[in-house]
């Protein structure tokens, strides 16, 4: 968020100075109250008693200052601000702590001459944490390039719990525990339970192949509210080929049934490849027979192991989006196209209200991903780090990253996305804009436009066929928490 990171750093420095001066004042007042400095005559009368009283009050104020420093380091700006103000107002008045508290409590940014509080709804709504890069499948499109070995340097249990504390300090988002395969991490239920205890709404993304009745029971008991299971086809052969392991479909379906028996809500995730549009209808019909009412359909982005997978033409994207959204008319059924933010335009054209889904692309605006070793990226498919939680608190990264600030400003979008009347409601797929141009390959079945920049997260979305100005804007939604 523009300006916020700088102000938080200043507030932290001021709180540090205040605490140092506070400790010095406490020592000085104690010396005066006890009987003066060595070799000097003590102060007679009521002054020693007053000095001791002031020392006690100042010690309390310094304690509030220390609490402010700890909470601002964890990214909890509001609480840090309150502690700093308490430290400043206890006599004697501490103007340094007062200023620090105001900076921490009311960080601001300017846009169009208006000062706004970025903490008003500005925390992430969803945080996806890849808890491990280990996986027992070999999916062709895996964005994290997971395998049976995993990657070195994953956040350990203590670091994971610290991360959860930092996420809870900036809000109460949905925390998705993903992978790789999260169930391969031995402490996964400890982490899930801890996050639930901190007030986060915990979900899990899994292949489903390791979910038995016993595992489903542990999922429920750990406070995990929903589990997303990948199911790419109603044809076991198609699913198994895509996931790289024979028998994966059968075990995934068994996992869905086990979760339903345990009373855990399930969301089905399906990768859209465009070769068989009817698969959308079949997956939903099959899932409904399993008791599933929630579906997300993922349009492939060229990243990770899927970097060289062939894209599908923009027109095929549009057709698949329309097929998915047709099911949105059914009461009690939740469907969402993912990594295809132009669906908000298609929904408006179909007479649906896009506000039920929010913004099309939420990368960096209401959503982010944390990689196994702590890198924070705008989304799983956009491998550009905004910071690392081992080096900087999550709150500082979320509020202070220049990368995330750029994604929150639709007026900075390039190409036709920047001219589009849907830029606030849609935003274009930032991961696809970056990934297609970085690899300089085909752009959704067609060539990259000449002169398109390499790896530009603000470039136009190459998979959207819409030309700005061709239709009337019916819905223009702001990014969550941002004007």
Coordinates of C-alpha atoms in Angstrom, one line a residue:
X1 CA 0.0 0.0 0.0
X2 CA 1.4 3.3 -1.1
X3 CA 3.1 5.2 1.7
X4 CA 2.1 2.8 4.5
X5 CA 5.3 0.8 4.7
X6 CA 7.4 4.0 5.1
X7 CA 5.1 5.3 7.9
X8 CA 5.2 1.9 9.7
X9 CA 9.1 2.0 9.6
X10 CA 9.1 5.5 11.0
X11 CA 6.6 4.5 13.7
X12 CA 8.8 1.6 14.7
X13 CA 11.9 3.8 15.0
X14 CA 10.0 6.3 17.1
X15 CA 8.7 3.6 19.4
X16 CA 12.3 2.3 19.8
X17 CA 13.5 5.8 20.7
X18 CA 10.6 6.3 23.1
X19 CA 11.4 3.0 24.9
X20 CA 15.1 3.8 25.2
X21 CA 14.3 7.3 26.6
X22 CA 11.7 5.7 28.8
X23 CA 14.1 3.3 30.4
X24 CA 16.6 6.1 30.9
X25 CA 13.9 8.2 32.6
X26 CA 12.9 5.4 34.9
X27 CA 16.5 4.8 36.0
X28 CA 17.0 8.5 36.6
X29 CA 13.8 8.9 38.6
X30 CA 14.6 5.9 40.7
X31 CA 18.1 7.3 41.5
X32 CA 16.5 10.7 42.5
X33 CA 13.9 9.0 44.6
X34 CA 16.3 6.7 46.4
X35 CA 18.7 9.4 47.4
X36 CA 20.5 11.1 44.6
X37 CA 23.5 10.2 42.4
X38 CA 26.6 8.9 44.1
X39 CA 28.6 11.7 45.7
X40 CA 25.7 14.1 45.5
X41 CA 23.2 15.2 48.2
X42 CA 19.7 13.7 47.9
X43 CA 16.7 15.9 47.2
X44 CA 14.9 16.7 50.4
X45 CA 11.1 17.0 51.0
X46 CA 8.4 15.5 48.9
X47 CA 10.5 15.3 45.7
X48 CA 11.9 11.8 46.3
X49 CA 8.4 10.4 46.8
X50 CA 7.2 12.2 43.7
X51 CA 10.2 10.9 41.7
X52 CA 9.4 7.3 42.7
X53 CA 5.8 7.7 41.8
X54 CA 6.8 9.1 38.4
X55 CA 9.3 6.3 38.0
X56 CA 6.5 3.7 38.5
X57 CA 4.2 5.5 36.1
X58 CA 6.9 5.9 33.5
X59 CA 7.8 2.2 33.9
X60 CA 4.2 1.3 33.0
X61 CA 4.4 3.7 30.0
X62 CA 7.6 2.0 28.9
X63 CA 5.9 -1.4 29.2
X64 CA 3.2 -0.2 26.8
X65 CA 6.0 1.0 24.5
X66 CA 7.6 -2.4 24.5
X67 CA 4.2 -3.9 23.8
X68 CA 3.8 -1.5 20.9
X69 CA 7.1 -2.5 19.4
X70 CA 6.3 -6.2 19.6
X71 CA 2.9 -5.8 18.0
X72 CA 4.0 -3.5 15.2
X73 CA 6.8 -6.0 14.4
X74 CA 4.1 -8.7 14.0
X75 CA 2.1 -6.4 11.7
X76 CA -0.8 -5.5 14.1
X77 CA -0.8 -1.8 13.4
X78 CA -4.0 -1.0 15.3
X79 CA -3.0 -2.6 18.5
X80 CA 0.5 -1.2 18.3
X81 CA -1.0 2.3 17.8
X82 CA -3.2 1.9 20.9
X83 CA -0.2 0.7 23.0
X84 CA 1.9 3.6 21.8
X85 CA -0.8 6.1 22.6
X86 CA -1.2 4.6 26.1
X87 CA 2.6 5.0 26.6
X88 CA 2.5 8.6 25.5
X89 CA -0.4 9.7 27.6
X90 CA 0.9 8.4 30.9
X91 CA 2.7 11.3 32.7
X92 CA 5.2 12.7 31.9
X93 CA 3.8 13.2 28.4
X94 CA 5.9 11.5 25.7
X95 CA 5.5 13.3 22.4
X96 CA 7.7 10.8 20.6
X97 CA 5.4 7.9 21.5
X98 CA 2.3 10.0 20.8
X99 CA 3.5 10.7 17.2
X100 CA 4.5 7.0 16.7
X101 CA 1.0 5.9 17.9
X102 CA -0.7 8.2 15.5
X103 CA 1.4 6.9 12.6
X104 CA 0.7 3.3 13.5
X105 CA -3.0 3.8 14.2
X106 CA -3.7 5.9 11.2
X107 CA -1.4 5.0 8.3
X108 CA -2.6 6.7 5.2
X109 CA -2.1 7.1 1.5
X110 CA -3.3 9.9 -0.8
X111 CA -5.2 9.4 -4.0
X112 CA -6.9 12.3 -5.7
X113 CA -6.2 14.5 -2.6
X114 CA -8.2 12.2 -0.3
X115 CA -6.5 10.6 2.8
X116 CA -7.9 7.1 3.4
X117 CA -7.3 4.5 6.1
X118 CA -5.9 1.4 4.4
X119 CA -6.8 -0.8 7.3
X120 CA -10.5 -0.4 6.7
X121 CA -11.1 -3.7 4.9
X122 CA -7.7 -3.8 3.4
X123 CA -6.4 -7.1 4.8
X124 CA -6.4 -10.1 2.5
X125 CA -9.7 -12.1 2.3
X126 CA -7.8 -15.3 1.3
X127 CA -4.3 -16.4 2.0
X128 CA -3.1 -19.6 0.3
X129 CA -0.1 -21.2 2.0
X130 CA 1.8 -23.9 0.2
X131 CA 2.9 -25.7 3.3
X132 CA 5.1 -28.2 1.4
X133 CA 6.4 -28.9 -2.1
X134 CA 6.2 -32.7 -1.5
X135 CA 3.5 -34.5 -3.5
X136 CA 2.6 -38.1 -4.3
X137 CA 1.2 -37.1 -7.8
X138 CA 3.0 -35.8 -10.9
X139 CA 0.5 -33.3 -12.3
X140 CA 1.4 -31.9 -15.7
X141 CA 0.3 -28.4 -14.9
X142 CA 1.8 -28.1 -11.3
X143 CA 2.7 -24.4 -10.7
X144 CA 5.0 -25.3 -7.8
X145 CA 6.7 -28.2 -9.6
X146 CA 6.0 -30.5 -6.7
X147 CA 7.5 -34.0 -6.4
X148 CA 8.1 -36.7 -3.9
X149 CA 11.2 -35.0 -2.5
X150 CA 9.8 -31.6 -1.9
X151 CA 12.1 -28.6 -1.5
X152 CA 14.6 -27.6 1.2
X153 CA 14.0 -24.8 3.6
X154 CA 10.2 -25.1 4.2
X155 CA 8.9 -23.1 7.2
X156 CA 9.0 -25.4 10.3
X157 CA 6.3 -25.7 12.8
X158 CA 7.4 -22.8 15.0
X159 CA 7.8 -20.5 12.0
X160 CA 4.5 -21.6 10.6
X161 CA 2.7 -20.7 13.9
X162 CA 4.5 -17.3 13.9
X163 CA 3.2 -16.8 10.3
X164 CA -0.3 -17.6 11.4
X165 CA 0.0 -15.1 14.3
X166 CA 1.1 -12.5 11.7
X167 CA -1.8 -13.3 9.4
X168 CA -4.3 -13.1 12.3
X169 CA -2.8 -9.7 13.2
X170 CA -3.9 -8.1 9.9
X171 CA -7.4 -9.7 9.8
X172 CA -9.4 -12.9 9.8
X173 CA -9.0 -14.2 6.2
X174 CA -9.6 -17.7 4.9
X175 CA -6.3 -19.6 5.2
X176 CA -6.0 -22.3 2.6
X177 CA -3.4 -25.0 3.5
X178 CA -2.2 -26.3 0.2
X179 CA 0.9 -27.9 -1.4
X180 CA 2.2 -30.0 -3.0
X181 CA 0.1 -32.4 -0.9
X182 CA -0.5 -30.8 2.5
X183 CA -1.4 -34.1 4.1
X184 CA 2.2 -35.2 3.6
X185 CA 3.3 -32.7 6.2
X186 CA 3.4 -34.4 9.6
X187 CA 2.3 -31.3 11.6
X188 CA -0.5 -30.3 9.2
X189 CA -3.3 -30.8 11.8
X190 CA -1.3 -29.0 14.5
X191 CA -1.0 -26.0 12.1
X192 CA -4.6 -26.2 11.1
X193 CA -5.8 -26.4 14.7
X194 CA -3.6 -23.5 15.7
X195 CA -4.9 -21.3 12.9
X196 CA -8.5 -22.1 13.8
X197 CA -7.8 -21.2 17.4
X198 CA -6.4 -17.8 16.2
X199 CA -9.8 -17.1 14.5
X200 CA -8.8 -17.9 10.9
X201 CA -11.2 -19.7 8.7
X202 CA -9.1 -22.7 7.7
X203 CA -9.6 -24.6 4.4
X204 CA -7.4 -27.2 2.7
X205 CA -6.6 -28.0 -0.9
X206 CA -5.7 -31.6 -1.6
X207 CA -5.7 -34.2 -4.4
X208 CA -7.9 -36.3 -2.1
X209 CA -5.9 -39.5 -2.7
X210 CA -4.8 -39.7 1.0
X211 CA -8.2 -39.0 2.5
X212 CA -9.6 -41.9 4.3
X213 CA -12.4 -41.9 6.9
X214 CA -9.8 -41.6 9.7
X215 CA -8.1 -38.6 7.9
X216 CA -11.4 -37.0 7.2
X217 CA -12.2 -37.2 11.0
X218 CA -8.9 -35.5 11.8
X219 CA -9.7 -32.8 9.2
X220 CA -13.0 -32.1 10.9
X221 CA -11.6 -32.2 14.4
X222 CA -8.7 -29.8 13.5
X223 CA -11.3 -27.1 12.6
X224 CA -10.8 -27.2 8.9
X225 CA -14.1 -25.8 7.5
X226 CA -13.8 -26.9 3.8
X227 CA -11.7 -29.1 1.7
X228 CA -11.1 -28.6 -2.0
X229 CA -10.4 -31.8 -3.9
X230 CA -9.1 -31.8 -7.5
X231 CA -11.2 -33.7 -10.0
X232 CA -10.5 -33.0 -13.6
X233 CA -12.8 -35.3 -15.4
X234 CA -15.6 -37.9 -14.8
X235 CA -13.4 -40.2 -16.9
X236 CA -10.8 -41.9 -14.6
X237 CA -8.4 -42.3 -17.5
X238 CA -8.4 -38.6 -18.3
X239 CA -7.9 -37.6 -14.7
X240 CA -5.2 -40.1 -14.0
X241 CA -3.2 -39.1 -17.2
X242 CA -3.4 -35.5 -16.2
X243 CA -2.4 -36.2 -12.6
X244 CA 0.4 -38.6 -13.6
X245 CA -0.6 -41.5 -11.3
X246 CA -2.9 -44.5 -12.1
X247 CA -5.7 -44.9 -9.6
X248 CA -5.7 -41.2 -8.6
X249 CA -9.3 -40.7 -9.7
X250 CA -10.7 -43.6 -7.8
X251 CA -8.9 -42.5 -4.6
X252 CA -9.9 -38.8 -5.0
X253 CA -13.6 -39.8 -5.3
X254 CA -13.2 -42.0 -2.3
X255 CA -11.7 -39.0 -0.4
X256 CA -14.7 -36.9 -1.3
X257 CA -17.0 -39.5 0.0
X258 CA -15.0 -39.9 3.2
X259 CA -15.1 -36.1 3.8
X260 CA -18.9 -36.0 3.2
X261 CA -19.4 -38.8 5.7
X262 CA -17.4 -36.8 8.2
X263 CA -19.6 -33.8 7.6
X264 CA -16.8 -31.7 6.0
X265 CA -18.0 -29.5 3.2
X266 CA -16.2 -30.2 -0.1
X267 CA -15.3 -27.9 -3.1
X268 CA -14.4 -29.6 -6.4
X269 CA -11.5 -28.0 -8.4
X270 CA -11.3 -28.8 -12.1
X271 CA -8.7 -27.8 -14.6
X272 CA -10.2 -26.5 -17.9
X273 CA -8.3 -27.4 -21.0
X274 CA -10.9 -26.4 -23.6
X275 CA -10.8 -29.7 -25.5
X276 CA -14.2 -30.9 -24.1
X277 CA -16.6 -28.1 -23.0
X278 CA -19.1 -30.8 -22.0
X279 CA -16.8 -31.9 -19.2
X280 CA -18.0 -28.9 -17.1
X281 CA -21.5 -30.2 -17.1
X282 CA -20.5 -33.7 -16.4
X283 CA -18.2 -32.8 -13.5
X284 CA -21.0 -30.7 -11.8
X285 CA -23.6 -33.4 -12.3
X286 CA -21.2 -36.1 -10.9
X287 CA -20.3 -33.9 -8.0
X288 CA -23.9 -33.1 -7.1
X289 CA -24.5 -36.9 -6.9
X290 CA -21.7 -36.9 -4.3
X291 CA -23.4 -34.1 -2.3
X292 CA -21.0 -31.3 -3.5
X293 CA -22.5 -27.9 -4.2
X294 CA -19.3 -25.8 -4.7
X295 CA -17.1 -25.8 -7.8
X296 CA -14.1 -23.8 -9.1
X297 CA -12.9 -24.2 -12.6
X298 CA -9.2 -23.3 -13.2
X299 CA -8.0 -22.0 -16.5
X300 CA -4.4 -23.0 -17.0
X301 CA -1.6 -20.4 -16.6
X302 CA 1.9 -20.9 -18.1
X303 CA 3.9 -21.3 -15.0
X304 CA 5.8 -24.1 -13.2
X305 CA 5.6 -27.5 -14.9
X306 CA 2.7 -26.1 -16.9
X307 CA 4.9 -23.4 -18.5
X308 CA 5.0 -25.2 -21.9
X309 CA 1.4 -26.5 -22.0
X310 CA -0.5 -25.3 -25.0
X311 CA -3.0 -22.5 -24.3
X312 CA -6.5 -22.4 -25.7
X313 CA -7.8 -19.6 -27.9
X314 CA -9.5 -16.6 -26.3
X315 CA -12.8 -17.6 -28.0
X316 CA -12.6 -21.1 -26.3
X317 CA -12.0 -19.3 -23.0
X318 CA -15.2 -17.3 -23.5
X319 CA -17.2 -20.4 -24.4
X320 CA -16.0 -22.3 -21.4
X321 CA -16.7 -19.4 -19.1
X322 CA -20.3 -19.1 -20.4
X323 CA -20.7 -22.9 -19.9
X324 CA -19.6 -22.6 -16.3
X325 CA -21.7 -19.5 -15.5
X326 CA -24.8 -21.1 -16.9
X327 CA -24.8 -23.2 -13.7
X328 CA -24.8 -20.1 -11.5
X329 CA -28.5 -19.8 -12.1
X330 CA -29.2 -22.9 -10.1
X331 CA -30.2 -22.1 -6.5
X332 CA -27.8 -23.3 -3.9
X333 CA -25.0 -24.0 -6.4
X334 CA -21.7 -22.1 -6.2
X335 CA -19.5 -21.9 -9.3
X336 CA -16.6 -19.7 -10.2
X337 CA -14.2 -19.6 -13.1
X338 CA -10.6 -19.0 -11.7
X339 CA -7.7 -17.4 -13.6
X340 CA -10.2 -16.1 -16.1
X341 CA -11.2 -12.7 -14.6
X342 CA -13.1 -11.7 -17.7
X343 CA -15.9 -13.8 -16.4
X344 CA -17.3 -10.7 -14.7
X345 CA -17.9 -9.2 -18.2
X346 CA -19.4 -12.4 -19.5
X347 CA -21.6 -12.7 -16.4
X348 CA -22.9 -9.1 -17.0
X349 CA -23.6 -10.0 -20.7
X350 CA -25.6 -13.1 -19.5
X351 CA -27.7 -10.9 -17.2
X352 CA -26.0 -12.2 -14.0
X353 CA -24.8 -9.9 -11.2
X354 CA -21.0 -10.1 -11.0
X355 CA -21.0 -8.6 -7.5
X356 CA -21.9 -12.1 -6.1
X357 CA -18.3 -13.1 -7.0
X358 CA -16.4 -9.8 -6.3
X359 CA -13.5 -8.8 -8.4
X360 CA -12.3 -11.0 -11.3
X361 CA -8.6 -11.1 -10.5
X362 CA -7.9 -10.7 -6.8
X363 CA -4.1 -11.3 -6.9
X364 CA -2.5 -8.9 -4.5
X365 CA -5.8 -7.1 -3.8
X366 CA -7.7 -9.5 -1.6
X367 CA -5.5 -12.6 -2.0
X368 CA -1.9 -13.8 -1.9
X369 CA 0.1 -16.9 -1.7
X370 CA 2.9 -17.9 0.7
X371 CA 5.4 -20.4 -0.8
X372 CA 6.9 -23.3 1.3
X373 CA 10.1 -21.3 2.2
X374 CA 8.2 -18.1 3.0
X375 CA 8.1 -16.0 -0.2
X376 CA 4.9 -14.0 -0.5
X377 CA 3.5 -13.7 -4.1
X378 CA 0.3 -12.1 -5.3
X379 CA -1.1 -15.5 -6.4
X380 CA 0.3 -19.0 -6.9
X381 CA 0.6 -18.5 -10.6
X382 CA 2.5 -15.3 -10.4
X383 CA 6.0 -16.3 -9.2
X384 CA 7.2 -12.7 -8.3
X385 CA 7.9 -12.3 -4.6
X386 CA 6.7 -9.3 -2.7
X387 CA 8.8 -10.3 0.3
X388 CA 9.7 -13.2 2.6
X389 CA 8.1 -13.8 6.0
X390 CA 11.5 -14.9 7.4
X391 CA 12.8 -11.4 6.7
X392 CA 9.8 -9.2 7.2
X393 CA 6.4 -9.6 9.0
X394 CA 3.5 -10.6 6.8
X395 CA 1.7 -7.4 7.7
X396 CA 4.6 -5.2 6.5
X397 CA 4.7 -7.1 3.2
X398 CA 0.9 -6.9 2.7
X399 CA 0.7 -3.2 3.5
X400 CA 4.1 -2.0 2.3
X401 CA 5.0 -3.9 -0.9
X402 CA 5.4 -1.8 -4.0
X403 CA 4.5 -4.8 -6.2
X404 CA 1.2 -5.3 -4.4
X405 CA 0.5 -1.5 -4.5
X406 CA 0.9 -1.6 -8.3
X407 CA -1.7 -4.5 -8.6
X408 CA -4.2 -2.5 -6.5
X409 CA -4.2 0.4 -8.9
X410 CA -6.2 -0.4 -12.0
X411 CA -5.2 2.8 -13.6
X412 CA -1.6 1.4 -14.0
X413 CA -2.7 -1.5 -16.2
X414 CA -1.2 -1.5 -19.7
X415 CA -2.5 -2.3 -23.2
X416 CA -6.2 -2.8 -23.7
X417 CA -6.7 -3.7 -20.0
X418 CA -5.7 -0.2 -19.1
X419 CA -8.3 1.2 -21.6
X420 CA -11.0 -1.2 -20.6
X421 CA -14.2 0.0 -18.9
X422 CA -14.1 -3.3 -17.0
X423 CA -10.6 -2.8 -15.5
X424 CA -11.9 -2.3 -12.0
X425 CA -14.3 -5.2 -12.0
X426 CA -12.1 -7.6 -14.0
X427 CA -8.4 -6.5 -13.8
X428 CA -7.2 -9.0 -16.3
X429 CA -5.2 -12.1 -15.3
X430 CA -2.0 -10.7 -14.0
X431 CA -0.3 -14.1 -13.9
X432 CA -1.1 -14.9 -17.5
X433 CA 0.0 -11.4 -18.6
X434 CA 3.3 -12.1 -16.9
X435 CA 3.7 -15.7 -17.8
X436 CA 2.9 -15.7 -21.5
X437 CA 5.1 -12.7 -22.2
X438 CA 8.0 -14.0 -20.1
X439 CA 8.2 -17.3 -22.1
X440 CA 7.5 -15.5 -25.4
X441 CA 5.5 -18.5 -26.6
X442 CA 1.9 -18.7 -27.9
X443 CA -0.6 -16.5 -26.2
X444 CA -3.7 -18.6 -25.7
X445 CA -3.4 -20.2 -29.1
X446 CA -2.1 -17.0 -30.9
X447 CA 1.1 -15.1 -31.2
X448 CA 2.3 -12.5 -28.6
X449 CA 1.7 -9.0 -29.9
X450 CA 5.0 -7.5 -31.3
X451 CA 6.7 -5.3 -28.8
X452 CA 4.9 -6.8 -25.8
X453 CA 7.2 -6.5 -22.7
X454 CA 8.7 -9.6 -21.1
X455 CA 7.2 -10.6 -17.8
X456 CA 5.1 -7.4 -17.3
X457 CA 2.5 -8.0 -14.5
X458 CA 0.6 -4.9 -15.6
X459 CA 0.4 -5.9 -19.3
X460 CA -2.9 -6.7 -21.0
X461 CA -4.3 -10.2 -20.5
X462 CA -3.6 -12.0 -23.8
X463 CA -6.5 -14.4 -23.3
X464 CA -9.3 -11.9 -23.4
X465 CA -10.8 -11.2 -26.8
X466 CA -12.8 -8.2 -25.7
X467 CA -11.9 -4.8 -27.3
X468 CA -12.7 -1.9 -25.0
X469 CA -15.6 0.3 -25.9
X470 CA -17.6 -2.5 -27.7
X471 CA -20.2 -2.9 -25.0
X472 CA -21.9 -0.9 -22.3
X473 CA -20.4 -1.2 -18.8
X474 CA -23.0 -2.6 -16.5
X475 CA -20.9 -3.4 -13.4
X476 CA -17.7 -1.7 -12.2
X477 CA -16.6 -3.1 -8.9
X478 CA -13.7 -1.7 -6.9
X479 CA -11.0 -4.0 -5.7
X480 CA -11.7 -5.3 -2.2
X481 CA -10.7 -2.6 0.3
X482 CA -9.4 -0.2 -2.4
X483 CA -11.1 2.7 -4.3

